[in-house]
Amino acid sequence: MSRVERKPRSGLMVALLTASATGMLFVIAMLAIGWSVYFGPGPSAREGQATVVTLPSGAGVSAIGARLKAAGVIRSTDMFRAAVTLTGADRRLRAGEYEVPSRASLKTVLGLLVDGRVVRHFVTLPEGWSSAQAVDILMRTEVLTGEAPPVPPEGSLWPQTYEVMRGESRASVIRRMQTLGEEKLAALWAQRSPRTVARSPEEAVILASIVEKETGIASERPRVASVFSNRLRTGMRLESDPTIVYGITKGRPLGRGIRLSELRRETPWNTYLVDGLPPTPIANPGEEAIRAVLNPPQTNDLFFVADGTGGHVFARTYEEHLLNVARWRDIERRKAGLPPTAPAPATPETVPTAPGVPVEPPSGQAVITMQAPGTVTPSRPLRPATPANDDIAAAARAGGRGG
């Protein structure tokens, strides 16, 4: 009887051992498969060396897995969900745009999503660029979407570098630029000095835009601001070349020098012909230009002209200014290898024959040949604005800042 009972026990034991071994082999096989999927190479990129995939904010694990699978980044959504669960990454996946290398393992993909190593895109609006140019920049940014937005009011955009996401609308970026501009301007206006001639934040931006366009040297902006502030206080016209250009192009580059006929063209922005500030800014000024206008140093300067080193020399009187202009002409002669008695060469930095005609300087060098206090025309009449004389003026002023 005892021998009969031992056979079933032996058979059961064998069956259990066999089942256990089979189960272990199955587990080992599954672990091997999981290991190979998790650590092994993933799918090849369909094009190039990487695949770009965008994961929206708020998407769940299943939705993310589906997007990765559709993009060809992972082989299986089930394996992705399992890997996310086993690694505890389900609450750490971050939205954004990712560039996944070709044949990246599932471990690598998860690492990108958990660490948030997203592709970053930036748009820069330089200081002193117009709103029309800002729209041009956004239209050239391929990751943005939407039609060309209406050109926003001049001076309403805050110049800086903005991070943008693929698929973001151009209109939304404009709104961000305007919102930041309102916040920054309010903070700067609250810190204004009693010496500022700006009676409102809007006037501060108008004058700052002129200062911004007149000098590319940050350290000179306060003193340039003081020149224009002093001119406004004494009732003198600002006589700023960039305001002429803005009346012609609305802020886009002119591409040549200013002609005599354009100097005399009546536009609301031509500060050689209109008193006080123009009706709108002529660009989007940066923080330092606005700060300079709101906190100008106390000086008696009314004029400035290039000094030959990339900077400018300032003057309190018209007589002193004429001496500075004469020195600048001497510098031009020396550069051209001409004797001291020769006329100044017709270069982009040169003052034309008719005194008082402003000069269009090279980028970063503002050259202002301002006129005597209280005058509108130079000491001798300008030549008639014929096509020939227009060409002469354009040649003398070509390549200048503000155009």
Short mmCIF file of C-alpha atoms in Angstrom, two decimals:
data_model
loop_
_atom_site.label_atom_id
_atom_site.label_comp_id
_atom_site.label_asym_id
_atom_site.label_seq_id
_atom_site.Cartn_x
_atom_site.Cartn_y
_atom_site.Cartn_z
CA MET A 1 0.00 0.00 0.00
CA SER A 2 2.82 2.41 0.77
CA ARG A 3 4.45 1.73 -2.60
CA VAL A 4 1.25 2.68 -4.44
CA GLU A 5 1.05 6.08 -2.69
CA ARG A 6 4.64 7.03 -3.53
CA LYS A 7 4.06 6.99 -7.31
CA PRO A 8 1.50 9.83 -7.39
CA ARG A 9 3.70 11.91 -5.10
CA SER A 10 6.67 11.39 -7.35
CA GLY A 11 4.67 12.25 -10.46
CA LEU A 12 3.24 15.35 -8.83
CA MET A 13 6.67 16.45 -7.83
CA VAL A 14 7.93 16.03 -11.35
CA ALA A 15 4.98 17.96 -12.70
CA LEU A 16 5.54 20.77 -10.25
CA LEU A 17 9.22 20.94 -11.01
CA THR A 18 8.49 20.90 -14.72
CA ALA A 19 5.91 23.67 -14.39
CA SER A 20 8.23 25.68 -12.20
CA ALA A 21 11.08 25.31 -14.66
CA THR A 22 8.80 26.25 -17.53
CA GLY A 23 7.58 29.28 -15.63
CA MET A 24 11.11 30.32 -14.81
CA LEU A 25 12.11 29.90 -18.41
CA PHE A 26 9.12 31.99 -19.44
CA VAL A 27 10.03 34.69 -16.91
CA ILE A 28 13.63 34.61 -18.02
CA ALA A 29 12.53 34.86 -21.63
CA MET A 30 10.23 37.77 -20.85
CA LEU A 31 12.96 39.47 -18.85
CA ALA A 32 15.35 38.94 -21.72
CA ILE A 33 12.86 40.40 -24.15
CA GLY A 34 12.12 43.31 -21.82
CA TRP A 35 15.82 43.85 -21.26
CA SER A 36 16.50 43.89 -25.00
CA VAL A 37 13.59 46.25 -25.65
CA TYR A 38 14.49 48.59 -22.78
CA PHE A 39 18.23 48.68 -23.31
CA GLY A 40 18.51 47.60 -26.92
CA PRO A 41 18.44 49.84 -29.99
CA GLY A 42 15.08 51.24 -31.00
CA PRO A 43 13.64 51.97 -34.45
CA SER A 44 15.67 53.87 -37.02
CA ALA A 45 14.64 57.42 -37.79
CA ARG A 46 12.47 57.65 -40.89
CA GLU A 47 14.49 60.63 -42.10
CA GLY A 48 17.89 61.88 -41.07
CA GLN A 49 19.63 61.09 -37.80
CA ALA A 50 16.84 62.00 -35.40
CA THR A 51 13.06 62.21 -35.05
CA VAL A 52 11.32 65.31 -33.71
CA VAL A 53 8.20 64.60 -31.68
CA THR A 54 6.08 67.05 -29.68
CA LEU A 55 4.28 65.94 -26.52
CA PRO A 56 1.41 68.23 -25.49
CA SER A 57 0.96 69.43 -21.95
CA GLY A 58 -1.47 67.30 -19.92
CA ALA A 59 -1.14 64.18 -22.06
CA GLY A 60 -1.34 60.85 -20.21
CA VAL A 61 1.03 57.92 -20.46
CA SER A 62 -1.11 56.14 -23.06
CA ALA A 63 -1.40 59.27 -25.23
CA ILE A 64 2.33 59.88 -24.98
CA GLY A 65 3.07 56.28 -25.91
CA ALA A 66 0.73 56.54 -28.89
CA ARG A 67 2.49 59.69 -30.12
CA LEU A 68 5.92 58.10 -29.75
CA LYS A 69 4.76 54.99 -31.58
CA ALA A 70 3.17 57.02 -34.38
CA ALA A 71 6.39 58.99 -34.77
CA GLY A 72 8.38 55.77 -35.05
CA VAL A 73 10.36 56.42 -31.88
CA ILE A 74 9.28 53.27 -29.95
CA ARG A 75 8.21 49.81 -31.11
CA SER A 76 5.43 49.05 -28.64
CA THR A 77 3.07 51.19 -26.58
CA ASP A 78 2.56 48.28 -24.16
CA MET A 79 6.29 48.03 -23.47
CA PHE A 80 6.41 51.80 -23.06
CA ARG A 81 3.62 51.76 -20.46
CA ALA A 82 5.27 48.85 -18.66
CA ALA A 83 8.64 50.62 -18.59
CA VAL A 84 7.02 53.82 -17.31
CA THR A 85 5.23 51.90 -14.52
CA LEU A 86 8.24 49.80 -13.48
CA THR A 87 10.58 52.81 -13.39
CA GLY A 88 8.08 55.04 -11.60
CA ALA A 89 8.31 57.63 -14.37
CA ASP A 90 4.57 57.97 -14.91
CA ARG A 91 4.37 61.26 -12.98
CA ARG A 92 7.67 62.67 -14.18
CA LEU A 93 7.17 62.77 -17.95
CA ARG A 94 7.45 66.34 -19.27
CA ALA A 95 5.72 67.94 -22.21
CA GLY A 96 7.63 69.67 -24.97
CA GLU A 97 9.44 69.09 -28.22
CA TYR A 98 12.03 66.31 -28.26
CA GLU A 99 14.68 65.32 -30.75
CA VAL A 100 15.10 61.56 -30.37
CA PRO A 101 18.27 60.09 -31.93
CA SER A 102 17.85 57.34 -34.48
CA ARG A 103 17.75 53.83 -32.90
CA ALA A 104 17.51 55.30 -29.39
CA SER A 105 16.68 52.69 -26.76
CA LEU A 106 13.51 52.86 -24.71
CA LYS A 107 15.70 53.74 -21.72
CA THR A 108 17.13 56.69 -23.66
CA VAL A 109 13.67 57.87 -24.71
CA LEU A 110 12.39 57.70 -21.13
CA GLY A 111 15.48 59.55 -19.93
CA LEU A 112 14.80 62.39 -22.38
CA LEU A 113 11.18 62.69 -21.24
CA VAL A 114 11.93 62.51 -17.52
CA ASP A 115 14.86 64.95 -17.67
CA GLY A 116 12.87 67.31 -19.89
CA ARG A 117 15.67 67.65 -22.44
CA VAL A 118 13.44 69.45 -24.89
CA VAL A 119 14.47 71.18 -28.11
CA ARG A 120 14.57 74.92 -27.38
CA HIS A 121 13.74 77.58 -29.95
CA PHE A 122 14.45 81.26 -29.51
CA VAL A 123 13.36 84.45 -31.24
CA THR A 124 15.33 87.65 -30.73
CA LEU A 125 13.97 91.14 -31.23
CA PRO A 126 17.05 93.42 -31.22
CA GLU A 127 16.92 96.81 -29.55
CA GLY A 128 16.03 99.57 -31.98
CA TRP A 129 14.21 97.37 -34.51
CA SER A 130 10.80 98.46 -35.69
CA SER A 131 7.52 96.62 -35.21
CA ALA A 132 7.40 95.85 -38.95
CA GLN A 133 10.82 94.22 -38.64
CA ALA A 134 9.58 92.24 -35.63
CA VAL A 135 6.80 90.77 -37.77
CA ASP A 136 9.41 89.93 -40.42
CA ILE A 137 11.44 88.05 -37.80
CA LEU A 138 8.42 86.04 -36.67
CA MET A 139 7.47 85.18 -40.24
CA ARG A 140 10.97 83.76 -40.80
CA THR A 141 10.69 81.58 -37.67
CA GLU A 142 9.49 78.28 -39.11
CA VAL A 143 8.47 76.64 -35.83
CA LEU A 144 5.76 79.29 -35.32
CA THR A 145 2.33 79.07 -36.90
CA GLY A 146 -0.32 81.45 -38.16
CA GLU A 147 -0.60 84.15 -40.77
CA ALA A 148 1.34 87.39 -40.54
CA PRO A 149 -0.12 89.32 -37.60
CA PRO A 150 -0.98 93.00 -38.01
CA VAL A 151 2.01 95.24 -37.37
CA PRO A 152 1.69 96.19 -33.68
CA PRO A 153 1.97 99.81 -32.54
CA GLU A 154 5.52 101.10 -32.77
CA GLY A 155 7.36 100.97 -29.46
CA SER A 156 4.94 98.49 -27.87
CA LEU A 157 7.27 95.48 -28.14
CA TRP A 158 9.98 94.70 -25.61
CA PRO A 159 13.31 93.85 -27.27
CA GLN A 160 14.90 90.70 -25.89
CA THR A 161 15.29 86.99 -26.67
CA TYR A 162 12.12 84.93 -26.24
CA GLU A 163 11.84 81.16 -26.00
CA VAL A 164 9.09 79.82 -28.26
CA MET A 165 7.59 76.38 -28.77
CA ARG A 166 6.97 74.62 -32.05
CA GLY A 167 3.37 75.24 -33.04
CA GLU A 168 3.02 78.45 -31.01
CA SER A 169 1.22 81.17 -32.94
CA ARG A 170 2.99 84.29 -34.07
CA ALA A 171 0.16 86.38 -32.63
CA SER A 172 0.77 84.88 -29.18
CA VAL A 173 4.47 85.80 -29.34
CA ILE A 174 3.49 89.38 -30.22
CA ARG A 175 1.19 89.44 -27.18
CA ARG A 176 4.03 88.22 -24.97
CA MET A 177 6.30 90.97 -26.28
CA GLN A 178 3.64 93.59 -25.62
CA THR A 179 2.78 92.32 -22.15
CA LEU A 180 6.41 92.33 -21.11
CA GLY A 181 6.80 95.83 -22.60
CA GLU A 182 3.91 97.15 -20.51
CA GLU A 183 5.32 95.61 -17.33
CA LYS A 184 8.88 96.84 -17.90
CA LEU A 185 7.81 100.35 -18.91
CA ALA A 186 5.61 100.71 -15.82
CA ALA A 187 8.52 99.72 -13.57
CA LEU A 188 10.93 102.13 -15.27
CA TRP A 189 8.41 104.98 -15.25
CA ALA A 190 8.02 104.56 -11.48
CA GLN A 191 11.78 105.15 -11.12
CA ARG A 192 11.94 108.29 -13.30
CA SER A 193 13.95 111.35 -12.30
CA PRO A 194 12.48 114.86 -11.99
CA ARG A 195 14.93 115.85 -14.75
CA THR A 196 13.13 113.85 -17.43
CA VAL A 197 11.30 115.86 -20.09
CA ALA A 198 8.92 112.95 -20.72
CA ARG A 199 5.46 113.81 -19.45
CA SER A 200 4.11 110.30 -19.89
CA PRO A 201 5.39 106.75 -20.44
CA GLU A 202 4.40 107.11 -24.10
CA GLU A 203 6.60 110.19 -24.53
CA ALA A 204 9.45 108.37 -22.81
CA VAL A 205 9.27 105.56 -25.37
CA ILE A 206 9.14 108.04 -28.29
CA LEU A 207 12.28 109.88 -27.15
CA ALA A 208 14.03 106.63 -26.16
CA SER A 209 13.45 105.23 -29.64
CA ILE A 210 15.32 108.22 -31.12
CA VAL A 211 18.15 107.84 -28.62
CA GLU A 212 18.33 104.12 -29.45
CA LYS A 213 18.68 104.81 -33.17
CA GLU A 214 21.22 107.60 -32.75
CA THR A 215 23.97 105.65 -31.01
CA GLY A 216 24.99 102.03 -30.85
CA ILE A 217 27.24 102.68 -27.86
CA ALA A 218 25.44 101.90 -24.61
CA SER A 219 27.60 104.19 -22.47
CA GLU A 220 26.69 107.18 -24.66
CA ARG A 221 22.93 106.81 -24.43
CA PRO A 222 22.54 108.91 -21.24
CA ARG A 223 24.47 111.81 -22.74
CA VAL A 224 22.66 111.58 -26.07
CA ALA A 225 19.43 111.59 -24.06
CA SER A 226 20.59 114.73 -22.28
CA VAL A 227 21.23 116.47 -25.63
CA PHE A 228 17.73 115.78 -26.87
CA SER A 229 16.24 116.63 -23.47
CA ASN A 230 18.04 119.98 -23.46
CA ARG A 231 16.84 120.70 -26.99
CA LEU A 232 13.25 120.02 -26.02
CA ARG A 233 13.55 122.25 -22.95
CA THR A 234 14.89 125.17 -24.98
CA GLY A 235 12.40 124.75 -27.82
CA MET A 236 14.96 123.58 -30.37
CA ARG A 237 14.06 120.93 -32.88
CA LEU A 238 15.53 117.49 -32.36
CA GLU A 239 16.89 117.25 -35.95
CA SER A 240 17.44 113.50 -35.89
CA ASP A 241 18.19 111.65 -39.11
CA PRO A 242 16.47 108.38 -38.10
CA THR A 243 13.17 110.25 -37.81
CA ILE A 244 13.48 111.17 -41.49
CA VAL A 245 14.04 107.53 -42.40
CA TYR A 246 11.06 106.39 -40.38
CA GLY A 247 8.81 108.78 -42.25
CA ILE A 248 9.93 107.11 -45.48
CA THR A 249 10.06 103.39 -44.61
CA LYS A 250 8.15 103.06 -41.30
CA GLY A 251 11.18 101.45 -39.75
CA ARG A 252 12.57 99.17 -42.40
CA PRO A 253 16.10 99.88 -43.68
CA LEU A 254 16.29 102.58 -46.32
CA GLY A 255 19.17 100.83 -48.08
CA ARG A 256 20.91 104.07 -49.08
CA GLY A 257 21.64 107.53 -47.86
CA ILE A 258 19.00 110.18 -47.22
CA ARG A 259 18.42 112.50 -50.17
CA LEU A 260 17.94 116.25 -49.98
CA SER A 261 14.36 115.92 -51.17
CA GLU A 262 13.70 113.45 -48.34
CA LEU A 263 15.30 115.77 -45.83
CA ARG A 264 12.79 118.40 -46.86
CA ARG A 265 9.84 116.02 -47.17
CA GLU A 266 7.07 116.83 -44.75
CA THR A 267 6.16 113.79 -42.65
CA PRO A 268 4.88 113.69 -39.07
CA TRP A 269 8.23 112.17 -38.01
CA ASN A 270 10.70 114.55 -39.71
CA THR A 271 12.15 116.33 -36.68
CA TYR A 272 14.01 118.75 -38.95
CA LEU A 273 10.60 120.20 -39.82
CA VAL A 274 8.34 119.47 -36.85
CA ASP A 275 8.61 120.83 -33.33
CA GLY A 276 8.92 118.60 -30.31
CA LEU A 277 8.51 114.86 -30.39
CA PRO A 278 7.16 112.92 -33.38
CA PRO A 279 3.70 111.41 -32.91
CA THR A 280 4.93 107.85 -32.36
CA PRO A 281 8.16 106.03 -31.56
CA ILE A 282 10.38 105.21 -34.53
CA ALA A 283 11.51 101.84 -33.14
CA ASN A 284 11.22 99.56 -30.13
CA PRO A 285 13.81 100.91 -27.69
CA GLY A 286 15.61 98.78 -25.14
CA GLU A 287 15.72 99.22 -21.40
CA GLU A 288 18.94 101.26 -21.30
CA ALA A 289 17.63 103.83 -23.78
CA ILE A 290 14.38 104.24 -21.81
CA ARG A 291 16.30 104.48 -18.56
CA ALA A 292 18.57 107.15 -20.08
CA VAL A 293 15.56 109.25 -21.12
CA LEU A 294 13.89 108.89 -17.73
CA ASN A 295 17.11 109.63 -15.82
CA PRO A 296 19.23 111.89 -18.05
CA PRO A 297 22.44 113.36 -16.65
CA GLN A 298 22.47 117.11 -16.05
CA THR A 299 24.47 118.69 -18.87
CA ASN A 300 24.36 121.77 -21.09
CA ASP A 301 25.08 119.79 -24.26
CA LEU A 302 23.07 120.65 -27.36
CA PHE A 303 25.15 119.03 -30.15
CA PHE A 304 27.26 115.96 -30.85
CA VAL A 305 29.29 114.62 -33.76
CA ALA A 306 31.50 111.60 -34.42
CA ASP A 307 34.98 111.76 -32.93
CA GLY A 308 36.73 109.32 -35.24
CA THR A 309 37.04 106.51 -32.68
CA GLY A 310 33.55 105.12 -32.98
CA GLY A 311 32.20 107.45 -30.33
CA HIS A 312 31.04 111.06 -30.27
CA VAL A 313 32.12 114.43 -29.01
CA PHE A 314 29.53 116.72 -27.43
CA ALA A 315 29.21 120.50 -27.47
CA ARG A 316 27.26 123.15 -25.58
CA THR A 317 27.37 125.87 -28.24
CA TYR A 318 26.99 125.90 -31.98
CA GLU A 319 30.44 127.48 -32.36
CA GLU A 320 32.02 124.68 -30.34
CA HIS A 321 30.07 122.17 -32.40
CA LEU A 322 31.40 123.65 -35.65
CA LEU A 323 34.95 123.19 -34.36
CA ASN A 324 34.15 119.55 -33.59
CA VAL A 325 32.73 119.11 -37.09
CA ALA A 326 35.91 120.67 -38.52
CA ARG A 327 38.01 118.17 -36.56
CA TRP A 328 35.88 115.36 -37.93
CA ARG A 329 36.45 116.64 -41.46
CA ASP A 330 40.20 116.68 -40.78
CA ILE A 331 39.96 113.04 -39.70
CA GLU A 332 38.20 112.27 -42.97
CA ARG A 333 40.93 113.99 -44.96
CA ARG A 334 43.64 112.04 -43.17
CA LYS A 335 41.80 108.78 -43.75
CA ALA A 336 41.59 109.62 -47.46
CA GLY A 337 45.25 110.72 -47.61
CA LEU A 338 44.32 114.29 -48.64
CA PRO A 339 46.21 117.45 -47.69
CA PRO A 340 44.74 119.59 -44.87
CA THR A 341 43.52 122.27 -47.30
CA ALA A 342 41.64 119.83 -49.56
CA PRO A 343 37.85 119.55 -49.29
CA ALA A 344 36.63 116.72 -47.12
CA PRO A 345 36.02 113.58 -49.23
CA ALA A 346 32.47 112.49 -50.00
CA THR A 347 32.39 109.43 -47.77
CA PRO A 348 29.49 107.99 -45.78
CA GLU A 349 30.69 109.95 -42.72
CA THR A 350 31.21 113.26 -44.47
CA VAL A 351 29.12 116.39 -44.14
CA PRO A 352 27.93 117.43 -47.64
CA THR A 353 28.84 120.78 -49.17
CA ALA A 354 25.69 122.48 -48.01
CA PRO A 355 26.25 123.16 -44.29
CA GLY A 356 23.60 121.88 -41.96
CA VAL A 357 22.69 118.85 -44.05
CA PRO A 358 22.74 115.91 -41.63
CA VAL A 359 25.02 112.98 -42.28
CA GLU A 360 23.99 109.33 -42.44
CA PRO A 361 26.69 107.54 -40.43
CA PRO A 362 27.88 103.96 -40.56
CA SER A 363 26.10 101.52 -38.27
CA GLY A 364 26.87 102.26 -34.64
CA GLN A 365 28.10 105.82 -35.32
CA ALA A 366 25.58 108.61 -35.19
CA VAL A 367 26.81 111.84 -36.77
CA ILE A 368 24.51 114.76 -36.10
CA THR A 369 25.28 118.06 -37.80
CA MET A 370 22.71 119.99 -35.84
CA GLN A 371 21.86 123.54 -36.74
CA ALA A 372 22.21 126.74 -34.80
CA PRO A 373 19.69 127.27 -31.97
CA GLY A 374 16.37 128.58 -33.21
CA THR A 375 17.10 127.98 -36.90
CA VAL A 376 15.48 125.58 -39.32
CA THR A 377 17.60 126.10 -42.42
CA PRO A 378 21.40 126.05 -42.63
CA SER A 379 23.49 129.21 -42.76
CA ARG A 380 23.32 129.19 -46.55
CA PRO A 381 20.48 127.82 -48.69
CA LEU A 382 20.38 124.17 -49.59
CA ARG A 383 20.87 123.39 -53.23
CA PRO A 384 17.62 122.73 -55.09
CA ALA A 385 16.41 119.17 -54.59
CA THR A 386 16.96 118.15 -58.21
CA PRO A 387 17.55 114.47 -59.11
CA ALA A 388 21.27 115.20 -59.58
CA ASN A 389 21.63 116.84 -56.20
CA ASP A 390 19.54 114.08 -54.63
CA ASP A 391 22.08 111.56 -55.92
CA ILE A 392 24.98 113.61 -54.53
CA ALA A 393 23.34 113.72 -51.11
CA ALA A 394 22.60 110.00 -51.22
CA ALA A 395 26.21 109.22 -52.06
CA ALA A 396 27.44 111.38 -49.21
CA ARG A 397 25.07 109.77 -46.75
CA ALA A 398 25.06 106.14 -47.92
CA GLY A 399 25.46 103.27 -45.49
CA GLY A 400 24.17 105.10 -42.46
CA ARG A 401 22.65 104.04 -39.18
CA GLY A 402 18.90 104.43 -38.99
CA GLY A 403 18.47 103.65 -42.67
#
